[in-house]
XYZ file of C-alpha atoms in Angstrom:
407
model
C 20.602 23.526 -0.929
C 18.778 23.920 2.406
C 17.602 27.429 1.591
C 16.314 26.200 -1.779
C 14.440 23.337 -0.127
C 12.870 25.682 2.445
C 11.838 28.122 -0.269
C 10.325 25.380 -2.396
C 8.490 23.887 0.605
C 6.910 27.303 1.147
C 5.806 27.530 -2.481
C 4.644 23.904 -2.755
C 1.126 24.458 -1.274
C 0.425 27.094 -3.927
C 1.351 24.602 -6.659
C -1.210 22.031 -5.511
C -4.379 22.797 -7.428
C -7.034 20.379 -8.622
C -5.318 19.981 -11.977
C -1.727 19.752 -10.727
C -2.153 17.612 -7.608
C -1.778 14.188 -9.247
C 1.012 15.064 -11.774
C 2.965 16.764 -8.987
C 3.547 13.490 -7.126
C 5.697 11.759 -9.808
C 7.527 15.046 -10.365
C 8.600 15.057 -6.718
C 9.314 11.354 -6.280
C 11.377 11.268 -9.514
C 13.542 14.241 -8.611
C 16.686 12.022 -8.576
C 15.819 10.869 -12.118
C 15.700 14.514 -13.228
C 19.071 15.194 -11.581
C 20.677 12.235 -13.383
C 19.163 13.349 -16.701
C 20.411 16.917 -16.333
C 23.844 15.685 -15.313
C 23.919 13.701 -18.577
C 23.238 16.988 -20.375
C 26.072 18.628 -18.494
C 28.511 15.820 -19.323
C 27.711 15.990 -23.013
C 27.697 19.796 -23.212
C 30.139 20.826 -20.509
C 29.402 22.908 -17.450
C 28.083 26.424 -18.046
C 29.032 27.772 -14.620
C 31.390 30.721 -15.146
C 31.174 30.413 -18.939
C 31.017 33.410 -21.239
C 27.823 34.281 -23.120
C 29.272 33.087 -26.422
C 30.047 29.659 -24.936
C 26.561 29.399 -23.451
C 24.977 30.271 -26.792
C 26.932 27.494 -28.535
C 26.158 24.916 -25.853
C 23.377 22.390 -26.329
C 22.444 22.491 -22.633
C 20.179 25.584 -22.727
C 18.265 24.183 -25.695
C 17.807 20.844 -23.951
C 16.622 22.502 -20.739
C 14.247 24.693 -22.712
C 12.836 21.572 -24.373
C 12.313 19.978 -20.981
C 10.461 23.053 -19.687
C 8.421 23.394 -22.879
C 7.371 19.737 -22.678
C 6.494 20.060 -19.000
C 4.335 23.176 -19.416
C 2.778 22.763 -22.851
C 2.919 19.033 -23.564
C 4.444 19.717 -26.985
C 6.701 17.077 -28.483
C 10.404 17.579 -29.011
C 10.108 16.298 -32.545
C 7.566 19.081 -33.260
C 10.044 21.700 -32.128
C 13.013 20.405 -34.074
C 12.476 22.571 -37.143
C 11.812 25.750 -35.177
C 14.808 25.666 -32.916
C 16.835 28.030 -35.109
C 19.702 25.550 -35.225
C 20.921 23.301 -37.994
C 21.487 20.558 -35.430
C 18.177 18.799 -35.019
C 19.667 16.065 -32.827
C 20.336 18.211 -29.770
C 18.260 15.771 -27.712
C 18.330 12.111 -28.544
C 14.633 11.297 -28.362
C 15.473 7.615 -28.066
C 17.256 8.272 -24.749
C 15.150 6.359 -22.169
C 15.944 8.899 -19.448
C 14.480 11.762 -21.449
C 11.583 9.670 -22.728
C 10.772 9.017 -19.099
C 10.783 12.690 -18.167
C 9.178 13.998 -21.337
C 6.244 11.639 -21.708
C 2.909 13.358 -22.292
C 0.781 13.400 -19.127
C -1.985 15.655 -20.424
C -4.315 12.688 -20.921
C -3.578 11.172 -17.534
C -0.577 9.700 -15.779
C 1.061 7.238 -18.137
C 2.671 4.147 -16.709
C 6.413 4.372 -16.394
C 8.646 1.965 -18.284
C 10.933 1.081 -15.404
C 11.304 -2.501 -16.567
C 12.786 -1.637 -19.943
C 16.434 -2.739 -20.385
C 17.462 0.775 -21.441
C 16.064 2.427 -18.311
C 17.521 -0.304 -16.105
C 20.941 0.243 -17.709
C 20.767 4.006 -17.151
C 19.801 3.596 -13.493
C 22.455 0.919 -12.991
C 25.097 3.247 -14.391
C 23.876 6.133 -12.231
C 23.747 4.233 -8.973
C 26.540 1.632 -9.224
C 28.977 2.244 -12.053
C 29.532 5.926 -11.299
C 30.136 7.827 -8.058
C 27.108 9.735 -6.804
C 27.343 13.444 -7.324
C 26.665 15.906 -4.538
C 23.526 17.053 -6.350
C 22.186 13.507 -6.529
C 22.822 12.991 -2.817
C 21.020 16.266 -2.104
C 18.076 15.041 -4.180
C 18.009 11.806 -2.157
C 17.792 13.834 1.053
C 15.365 16.454 -0.220
C 12.781 14.257 -1.937
C 11.442 12.414 1.167
C 11.029 15.714 3.015
C 9.185 17.282 0.083
C 6.927 14.211 -0.030
C 6.153 14.704 3.663
C 5.047 18.272 2.929
C 3.040 17.103 -0.097
C 1.211 14.402 1.876
C 0.546 16.677 4.860
C -1.073 19.251 2.560
C -3.010 16.501 0.782
C -4.550 15.191 4.012
C -5.400 18.709 5.134
C -6.685 20.424 1.999
C -7.334 17.975 -0.853
C -10.758 16.520 -1.641
C -11.591 12.868 -1.053
C -11.949 12.220 -4.781
C -8.368 13.326 -5.499
C -7.011 11.432 -2.493
C -8.777 8.300 -3.692
C -7.316 8.780 -7.184
C -3.804 9.211 -5.762
C -3.706 5.962 -3.764
C -3.552 3.577 -6.795
C -0.671 5.659 -8.160
C 1.163 5.245 -4.859
C 0.548 1.495 -4.951
C 1.985 1.182 -8.450
C 5.000 3.388 -7.658
C 5.844 1.721 -4.343
C 8.157 -0.794 -6.045
C 9.387 1.498 -8.866
C 11.562 4.065 -7.151
C 15.112 5.178 -7.892
C 17.150 2.158 -6.736
C 19.053 3.589 -3.810
C 18.467 1.510 -0.658
C 18.121 4.341 1.876
C 16.179 6.535 -0.543
C 13.750 3.683 -1.298
C 13.205 3.034 2.406
C 12.467 6.692 3.188
C 10.101 7.143 0.230
C 8.250 3.835 0.699
C 7.741 4.570 4.391
C 6.072 7.867 3.534
C 3.920 6.294 0.819
C 2.632 3.602 3.185
C 2.103 6.039 6.078
C 0.052 8.300 3.828
C -2.075 5.434 2.506
C -2.846 4.226 6.023
C -3.677 7.778 7.128
C -6.002 8.185 4.133
C -7.747 4.894 4.953
C -8.090 5.997 8.582
C -9.669 9.268 7.488
C -11.923 7.701 4.857
C -12.353 3.927 5.378
C -14.691 3.737 2.391
C -11.615 4.161 0.155
C -10.898 0.469 0.764
C -14.218 -0.466 -0.821
C -13.790 1.993 -3.692
C -10.244 0.725 -4.405
C -11.081 -2.962 -4.134
C -9.654 -3.807 -7.595
C -6.161 -2.259 -7.138
C -5.973 -3.674 -3.600
C -6.763 -7.194 -4.851
C -4.150 -6.748 -7.591
C -1.492 -5.761 -5.040
C -2.331 -8.740 -2.842
C -1.797 -10.944 -5.889
C 1.682 -9.411 -6.361
C 2.801 -10.094 -2.784
C 5.265 -12.724 -4.039
C 7.068 -10.555 -6.591
C 9.516 -8.545 -4.461
C 10.190 -7.510 -0.858
C 8.724 -4.054 -1.546
C 5.489 -5.576 -2.840
C 5.394 -7.970 0.111
C 5.616 -5.035 2.515
C 2.855 -3.158 0.685
C 0.583 -6.225 0.725
C 1.234 -6.603 4.442
C 0.053 -3.055 5.169
C -2.970 -3.458 2.900
C -3.939 -6.589 4.847
C -3.773 -4.568 8.042
C -5.957 -1.801 6.579
C -8.555 -4.285 5.305
C -8.920 -5.871 8.723
C -8.682 -2.683 10.762
C -11.430 -0.904 8.817
C -13.629 -3.901 8.050
C -13.157 -3.551 4.257
C -14.658 -0.063 4.441
C -17.398 -0.685 7.016
C -20.315 -2.942 7.813
C -22.337 -1.635 4.856
C -19.837 -2.986 2.291
C -20.673 -6.681 2.624
C -20.020 -7.634 -1.017
C -16.641 -5.908 -0.988
C -15.789 -7.597 2.316
C -16.592 -11.002 0.837
C -14.384 -10.422 -2.219
C -11.487 -9.117 -0.139
C -11.937 -12.040 2.242
C -11.612 -14.425 -0.712
C -8.380 -12.705 -1.770
C -7.000 -13.076 1.753
C -8.030 -16.742 1.772
C -6.254 -17.308 -1.547
C -3.101 -15.618 -0.265
C -3.226 -17.744 2.883
C -3.810 -21.072 1.118
C -1.096 -20.418 -1.470
C 1.402 -19.904 1.328
C 0.242 -22.954 3.240
C 0.303 -25.270 0.239
C 3.518 -24.288 -1.492
C 5.371 -21.677 0.589
C 5.740 -19.848 -2.701
C 6.768 -16.601 -1.078
C 9.500 -18.210 0.967
C 10.878 -20.114 -2.029
C 10.975 -17.039 -4.241
C 12.767 -14.945 -1.673
C 15.192 -17.681 -0.665
C 16.864 -17.261 -4.035
C 18.862 -14.463 -2.422
C 22.486 -15.339 -1.908
C 23.432 -16.864 1.435
C 21.654 -17.840 4.621
C 20.864 -14.201 5.403
C 18.628 -14.052 2.338
C 16.860 -17.276 3.309
C 16.293 -16.006 6.845
C 14.973 -12.713 5.504
C 12.616 -14.517 3.121
C 11.296 -16.722 5.915
C 10.811 -13.721 8.187
C 8.878 -11.856 5.469
C 6.662 -14.864 4.895
C 5.875 -15.210 8.605
C 5.090 -11.504 8.946
C 2.814 -11.578 5.915
C 0.974 -14.682 7.157
C 0.481 -13.146 10.606
C -1.088 -10.074 9.021
C -3.246 -12.176 6.690
C -4.510 -14.310 9.587
C -5.254 -11.183 11.626
C -7.064 -9.528 8.702
C -9.221 -12.636 8.198
C -10.178 -12.701 11.901
C -10.915 -8.962 12.045
C -12.886 -8.988 8.801
C -15.037 -11.886 10.026
C -15.603 -10.105 13.347
C -16.948 -7.049 11.519
C -18.983 -9.088 9.014
C -20.547 -11.966 10.958
C -21.613 -13.830 7.805
C -17.906 -14.567 7.178
C -17.341 -16.174 10.579
C -17.857 -19.825 9.442
C -15.350 -19.433 6.615
C -12.908 -17.652 8.921
C -13.083 -20.512 11.435
C -12.302 -23.006 8.672
C -9.338 -20.937 7.432
C -7.898 -20.407 10.899
C -8.370 -24.091 11.792
C -6.388 -25.093 8.679
C -3.567 -22.797 9.742
C -3.636 -24.121 13.300
C -3.452 -27.739 12.086
C -1.006 -27.221 9.214
C 2.368 -28.886 9.655
C 3.977 -26.343 7.313
C 2.916 -23.316 9.339
C 5.382 -21.412 11.471
C 4.686 -21.765 15.189
C 4.076 -18.027 15.526
C 1.395 -18.125 12.832
C -0.184 -21.226 14.355
C -0.294 -19.633 17.789
C -1.953 -16.529 16.418
C -4.570 -18.588 14.563
C -5.320 -20.552 17.757
C -5.681 -17.319 19.745
C -8.203 -15.954 17.248
C -10.166 -19.195 17.219
C -10.415 -18.967 20.998
C -11.516 -15.343 20.842
C -14.275 -16.204 18.379
C -15.844 -18.431 21.031
C -16.424 -15.280 23.119
C -18.272 -12.904 20.737
C -18.338 -9.863 23.040
C -14.631 -10.066 23.843
C -13.839 -10.817 20.197
C -15.747 -7.712 19.107
C -13.851 -5.585 21.616
C -10.438 -6.905 20.605
C -10.828 -7.490 16.868
C -13.751 -5.250 15.885
C -13.257 -1.955 14.013
C -12.176 0.825 16.348
C -14.798 3.236 15.007
C -17.843 0.975 15.309
C -19.618 -1.285 17.812
C -18.461 0.748 20.819
C -21.984 0.832 22.241
C -22.756 -2.858 21.782
C -23.415 -4.812 24.992
C -20.362 -6.495 26.438
C -17.785 -4.514 24.430
C -15.017 -2.330 25.776
C -14.338 1.203 24.583
C -10.532 1.060 24.531
C -10.220 4.813 23.945
C -11.363 5.301 27.556
C -8.656 2.999 28.896
C -6.609 5.920 30.249
C -9.410 7.071 32.559
C -10.958 3.765 33.666
C -9.572 0.952 35.758
C -9.518 -2.537 34.270
C -9.767 -5.250 36.889
C -10.054 -9.026 36.892
C -13.098 -9.444 39.122
C -15.008 -12.690 38.523
C -18.551 -11.978 37.497
C -19.949 -14.643 39.815
C -19.404 -12.085 42.615
C -22.227 -10.110 40.999
C -24.603 -13.066 41.115
C -27.221 -11.118 43.073
C -27.588 -8.574 40.272
C -30.646 -9.131 38.115
C -30.424 -9.504 34.346
C -27.370 -10.313 32.249
C -23.910 -9.528 33.662
C -22.919 -5.943 33.037
C -19.437 -4.488 32.720
C -19.842 -0.965 34.067
C -19.952 -1.458 37.819
C -18.435 0.108 40.920
C -16.611 -1.635 43.736
C -19.541 -0.969 46.056
C -21.449 -3.569 44.008
C -18.745 -6.118 44.793
C -17.986 -5.148 48.386
C -21.184 -3.734 49.919
C -20.922 -1.671 53.057
C -21.163 -3.736 56.243
């Protein structure tokens, strides 16, 4: 399978055109679904490897595979082809089969939402992952898919336009929690989805402002599952790190700030996230739920402080929010300590801007530190009262001759 993966990775860039870029993502991420579906065909029709031509002609498998390819390339419906198949058996593919409905849905008018929550699909996936041993082909698909996604995302960041990248991110958000339910496979795929989203936001911070609605929706789903909690955590980081898209997006920053406030207050008042995740069996589940809640709250508190540092009009509200966290008896000590640290930083605007401000802005403001030059400049703890003879406000770019003049 390695030679096939290498060959396909070489061809993959040529497949990524303007029209195919978005549909290609679900095709790659759902490769294990396709393997399970084709293995169902093989079980019902028998293997064709080493079979004679007469046996292959009588088998239903070629007709089913042809229907899959025809649907993928032309968008035609299986029902439309039933009368033209040249066979008296019009039930070669059971169109009620949720696995094939999933693969064969029409995507010509956009990417339809996948029905992962349906009982039929859940039963099929449960049977594939738990009630039956994994085939070698399925294990190969688990290994191959994350690597193909890495190639896909690398090409996307290098060659694809901003408009297509921006359109892809909401799809990634919606698919983050709907992946083939294998633990290691989910971890590898979700890691690549999140890494790509953060890289896209780093390259184009304005995406955060443009995608305000789906981001707010994902923050509202932070309680639903561990995967959604992890996604919300990374979105909080991106909001704070990039100032909700930049200093020019003040309205967007205010709305995102309100969503962060809501997420914070819901946790402080009811610990809803912790309660929902503590339903897991045993003390390990309770500890994991508590840990997830603390991590999420730390990121929310940090995002609030960073957002208010970038947009000064939000500072009063941020101080109120952080003070409530610092005084709350329900808050974890780690969250309280972080809130207190940020409140202290806000009393020193220049230092606060250096520590919490966006990395791409404010570098030239008086009193700030350009951390990207940290490798070439010495940082020392010299009290500024030693520079009392210097006229004007204290400055930060000085030499030691200013402190220790020649005798």
